[in-house]
CSV table of C-alpha atoms and ligand atoms in Angstrom, one decimal:
chain,number,residue,atom,x,y,z
A,1,MET,CA,-68.4,-44.3,76.2
A,2,SER,CA,-71.9,-44.1,77.8
A,3,SER,CA,-72.3,-45.6,81.3
A,4,LYS,CA,-74.7,-48.1,79.8
A,5,GLU,CA,-72.1,-49.3,77.4
A,6,MET,CA,-69.6,-49.6,80.2
A,7,VAL,CA,-71.7,-52.1,82.1
A,8,LYS,CA,-70.9,-55.6,81.1
A,9,ALA,CA,-73.7,-57.7,79.7
A,10,LEU,CA,-73.6,-60.2,82.6
A,11,ASN,CA,-76.5,-61.6,84.5
A,12,ILE,CA,-76.7,-60.8,88.1
A,13,PHE,CA,-75.5,-64.1,89.4
A,14,ASP,CA,-72.5,-64.0,87.1
A,15,VAL,CA,-71.7,-60.6,88.5
A,16,ILE,CA,-72.1,-61.7,92.1
A,17,LYS,CA,-70.0,-64.8,91.8
A,18,SER,CA,-67.2,-63.3,89.7
A,19,ARG,CA,-66.6,-60.2,91.9
A,20,ARG,CA,-63.4,-60.4,93.8
A,21,SER,CA,-61.6,-58.4,96.4
A,22,VAL,CA,-58.6,-57.0,94.5
A,23,ARG,CA,-55.6,-55.6,96.3
A,24,LYS,CA,-53.3,-54.6,93.3
A,25,PHE,CA,-54.2,-51.9,90.9
A,26,LYS,CA,-52.7,-50.6,87.6
A,27,ASP,CA,-51.3,-47.1,87.4
A,28,LYS,CA,-54.4,-45.9,85.5
A,29,ASP,CA,-57.1,-43.3,86.5
A,30,VAL,CA,-60.8,-44.0,87.1
A,31,SER,CA,-63.1,-41.5,85.4
A,32,ASP,CA,-65.5,-39.2,87.3
A,33,GLU,CA,-68.3,-40.8,85.3
A,34,ALA,CA,-67.5,-44.2,86.7
A,35,VAL,CA,-67.3,-42.9,90.2
A,36,ASP,CA,-70.8,-41.2,89.7
A,37,LYS,CA,-72.2,-44.5,88.5
A,38,ILE,CA,-70.8,-46.4,91.5
A,39,ILE,CA,-72.3,-43.9,93.9
A,40,GLU,CA,-75.6,-44.0,92.0
A,41,ALA,CA,-75.6,-47.8,92.6
A,42,GLY,CA,-75.2,-47.1,96.4
A,43,VAL,CA,-78.0,-44.5,96.3
A,44,TRP,CA,-80.4,-47.1,94.8
A,45,ALA,CA,-79.8,-49.7,97.6
A,46,PRO,CA,-82.6,-50.2,100.0
A,47,SER,CA,-82.6,-48.3,103.3
A,48,ALA,CA,-84.7,-48.3,106.4
A,49,GLY,CA,-87.8,-46.0,105.9
A,50,ASN,CA,-86.0,-44.9,102.7
A,51,LEU,CA,-84.1,-42.5,104.9
A,52,GLN,CA,-80.8,-43.4,103.0
A,53,SER,CA,-78.8,-43.0,106.2
A,54,ARG,CA,-75.5,-43.1,104.5
A,55,ASP,CA,-73.0,-40.6,103.1
A,56,TYR,CA,-70.2,-41.0,100.6
A,57,ILE,CA,-66.8,-39.2,100.6
A,58,ILE,CA,-64.8,-39.2,97.3
A,59,VAL,CA,-61.1,-38.9,97.9
A,60,ARG,CA,-58.7,-38.4,95.0
A,61,ASP,CA,-56.1,-36.2,96.7
A,62,LYS,CA,-52.9,-38.2,97.0
A,63,GLU,CA,-51.9,-36.7,100.3
A,64,VAL,CA,-55.2,-37.5,101.9
A,65,ILE,CA,-55.1,-41.0,100.4
A,66,ASP,CA,-51.7,-41.5,102.1
A,67,GLU,CA,-53.2,-40.5,105.4
A,68,LEU,CA,-56.0,-43.0,104.9
A,69,VAL,CA,-53.5,-45.7,104.1
A,70,ASP,CA,-51.8,-44.9,107.4
A,71,ALA,CA,-55.1,-45.1,109.3
A,72,ALA,CA,-55.7,-48.6,107.8
A,73,GLY,CA,-52.1,-49.8,107.8
A,74,GLN,CA,-52.8,-51.5,104.4
A,75,SER,CA,-50.3,-50.1,101.9
A,76,PHE,CA,-52.0,-51.5,98.7
A,77,ILE,CA,-54.7,-48.9,99.1
A,78,SER,CA,-52.3,-46.2,98.0
A,79,ASP,CA,-52.2,-47.5,94.4
A,80,ALA,CA,-55.9,-46.8,93.9
A,81,PRO,CA,-56.6,-43.5,92.1
A,82,VAL,CA,-59.8,-42.9,94.1
A,83,ILE,CA,-61.2,-44.0,97.4
A,84,ILE,CA,-64.9,-43.8,98.3
A,85,VAL,CA,-65.5,-43.8,102.1
A,86,VAL,CA,-69.0,-44.9,102.9
A,87,CYS,CA,-70.4,-43.7,106.2
A,88,ALA,CA,-73.4,-44.7,108.3
A,89,ASN,CA,-75.4,-41.6,109.2
A,90,MET,CA,-76.6,-42.8,112.7
A,91,GLU,CA,-78.0,-39.4,113.5
A,92,ARG,CA,-80.3,-39.4,110.4
A,93,SER,CA,-81.7,-42.9,111.1
A,94,SER,CA,-82.2,-42.2,114.8
A,95,GLN,CA,-84.5,-39.3,114.2
A,96,LYS,CA,-87.1,-41.8,113.0
A,97,TYR,CA,-86.0,-45.1,114.6
A,98,GLY,CA,-84.3,-44.1,117.8
A,99,ASP,CA,-81.7,-46.6,119.1
A,100,ARG,CA,-82.4,-49.2,116.5
A,101,GLY,CA,-81.8,-46.6,113.8
A,102,TYR,CA,-78.7,-45.4,115.5
A,103,ASN,CA,-77.1,-48.8,116.2
A,104,LEU,CA,-78.4,-51.0,113.5
A,105,TYR,CA,-80.3,-49.5,110.5
A,106,SER,CA,-77.7,-46.9,109.7
A,107,ILE,CA,-75.0,-49.6,109.5
A,108,GLN,CA,-77.3,-51.8,107.4
A,109,ASP,CA,-78.1,-48.9,105.1
A,110,ALA,CA,-74.4,-48.2,104.5
A,111,SER,CA,-73.6,-51.9,104.0
A,112,ALA,CA,-76.4,-52.4,101.5
A,113,ALA,CA,-75.0,-49.4,99.5
A,114,ILE,CA,-71.5,-50.9,99.8
A,115,GLN,CA,-72.4,-54.2,98.3
A,116,ASN,CA,-74.3,-52.5,95.4
A,117,MET,CA,-71.3,-50.4,94.8
A,118,LEU,CA,-68.8,-53.3,94.8
A,119,LEU,CA,-71.0,-55.1,92.2
A,120,THR,CA,-71.2,-52.1,90.1
A,121,VAL,CA,-67.4,-51.5,90.3
A,122,HIS,CA,-67.0,-55.1,89.0
A,123,ALA,CA,-69.6,-54.6,86.2
A,124,LEU,CA,-67.7,-51.5,85.1
A,125,ASN,CA,-64.5,-53.7,84.6
A,126,LEU,CA,-62.9,-52.0,87.7
A,127,SER,CA,-62.1,-53.5,91.0
A,128,SER,CA,-62.2,-52.7,94.7
A,129,CYS,CA,-61.9,-54.2,98.1
A,130,TRP,CA,-64.1,-53.6,101.2
A,131,ILE,CA,-61.7,-52.1,103.7
A,132,GLY,CA,-63.2,-52.4,107.2
A,133,ALA,CA,-60.0,-52.5,109.3
A,134,PHE,CA,-58.9,-49.0,110.1
A,135,ASN,CA,-58.5,-46.6,113.0
A,136,GLU,CA,-62.0,-45.0,112.9
A,137,THR,CA,-61.0,-41.9,115.0
A,138,GLN,CA,-58.1,-41.2,112.6
A,139,VAL,CA,-60.3,-41.6,109.5
A,140,SER,CA,-63.0,-39.3,111.0
A,141,ASP,CA,-60.4,-36.7,111.9
A,142,ILE,CA,-58.7,-36.8,108.4
A,143,LEU,CA,-62.1,-36.4,106.6
A,144,GLY,CA,-63.8,-34.1,109.1
A,145,ILE,CA,-66.7,-36.6,109.6
A,146,PRO,CA,-69.1,-35.1,112.2
A,147,SER,CA,-70.3,-36.9,115.3
A,148,GLY,CA,-73.4,-39.0,114.7
A,149,VAL,CA,-71.8,-40.3,111.5
A,150,ARG,CA,-69.4,-43.3,111.3
A,151,PRO,CA,-67.1,-44.3,108.5
A,152,VAL,CA,-68.0,-48.0,107.8
A,153,ALA,CA,-65.8,-48.9,104.8
A,154,MET,CA,-63.2,-47.5,102.5
A,155,LEU,CA,-63.5,-48.6,98.9
A,156,PRO,CA,-60.2,-48.1,97.0
A,157,ILE,CA,-61.2,-48.3,93.3
A,158,GLY,CA,-58.9,-49.0,90.4
A,159,HIS,CA,-58.1,-51.0,87.4
A,160,PRO,CA,-57.3,-54.6,88.5
A,161,ASP,CA,-53.7,-55.7,88.1
A,162,VAL,CA,-54.4,-59.3,89.3
A,163,GLU,CA,-57.1,-61.8,88.9
A,164,PRO,CA,-57.4,-63.5,92.3
A,165,ASN,CA,-58.8,-67.0,92.5
A,166,PRO,CA,-62.1,-67.2,94.3
A,167,PRO,CA,-61.7,-67.8,98.0
A,168,LYS,CA,-63.5,-71.0,98.9
A,169,ARG,CA,-67.0,-70.7,100.3
A,170,ASP,CA,-68.3,-73.3,102.9
A,171,SER,CA,-71.1,-75.5,101.9
A,172,MET,CA,-74.6,-74.1,102.5
A,173,GLU,CA,-75.5,-76.8,105.0
A,174,LYS,CA,-73.1,-75.0,107.5
A,175,PHE,CA,-75.2,-71.9,107.5
A,176,VAL,CA,-78.7,-72.7,106.4
A,177,HIS,CA,-81.2,-73.9,109.1
A,178,SER,CA,-84.4,-75.5,108.1
A,179,GLU,CA,-87.5,-74.2,110.0
A,180,LYS,CA,-85.5,-73.6,113.2
A,181,TRP,CA,-81.9,-73.0,114.2
B,201,FMN,C1,-66.8,-56.1,106.8
B,201,FMN,C2,-65.6,-56.5,105.9
B,201,FMN,C3,-64.4,-56.0,106.2
B,201,FMN,C4,-63.3,-56.2,105.4
B,201,FMN,N1,-62.1,-55.6,105.7
B,201,FMN,C5,-61.0,-55.9,104.9
B,201,FMN,C6,-59.8,-55.2,105.1
B,201,FMN,O1,-59.7,-54.4,106.0
B,201,FMN,N2,-58.8,-55.5,104.3
B,201,FMN,C7,-58.9,-56.3,103.2
B,201,FMN,O2,-57.9,-56.5,102.5
B,201,FMN,N3,-60.0,-57.0,103.0
B,201,FMN,C8,-61.1,-56.8,103.8
B,201,FMN,N4,-62.3,-57.4,103.5
B,201,FMN,C9,-62.4,-58.2,102.3
B,201,FMN,C10,-62.5,-59.7,102.6
B,201,FMN,O3,-61.3,-60.2,103.1
B,201,FMN,C11,-63.0,-60.5,101.4
B,201,FMN,O4,-64.3,-60.1,101.0
B,201,FMN,C12,-63.1,-62.0,101.7
B,201,FMN,O5,-61.8,-62.5,101.9
B,201,FMN,C13,-63.7,-62.8,100.5
B,201,FMN,O6,-63.0,-62.5,99.3
B,201,FMN,P1,-63.8,-62.0,98.0
B,201,FMN,O7,-64.3,-60.6,98.4
B,201,FMN,O8,-62.8,-61.9,96.9
B,201,FMN,O9,-65.0,-62.9,97.7
B,201,FMN,C14,-63.4,-57.1,104.3
B,201,FMN,C15,-64.7,-57.6,103.9
B,201,FMN,C16,-65.8,-57.2,104.7
B,201,FMN,C17,-67.2,-57.7,104.3
């Protein structure tokens, strides 16, 4: 099946609203082709100065996945056949943008990629969950992440075994300010 055929014919708003964080996966593999497509979606996210200050680590090794599960203390992750760890490359961004690149743009570059990736996972009929709660030092040690690079999120990717109800969103009035705060 071509990657084009795998993408659901949904409009962007349908994809955004129907994406869910899924925490239960079927015992079924995710193809390398799908993983490539998901990373391609990350690569095409905007980034400060187009420096693309983010890196991706694909983890399929079961023993390494178990170590990552331990670092996150979230056992459901172990059911995913693949985890993509998205990192902020602070060093790369700081070369052009100094402290702002180091502390802010690199995290934003990684986050923009993550959201593109989550939407693409969903469009491919797969599921994931943004995992942000983990012991960062442990994850960096497990994956050999160099200094100047920070793991921002783990994305366990699999075939969904549940269809979660959408968690409620607050009304827009709570967050939207007209003209001034
Ligand atoms: C920065 C960030 C960190 C998150 N960390 C975790 C996490 O460690 N574990 C988890 O199960 N979900 C995590 N989530 C997922 C949220 O719980 C989820 O997005 C939220 O409840 C809304 O549900 P939805 O994604 O289905 O719309 C995280 C989401 C974000 C954006």
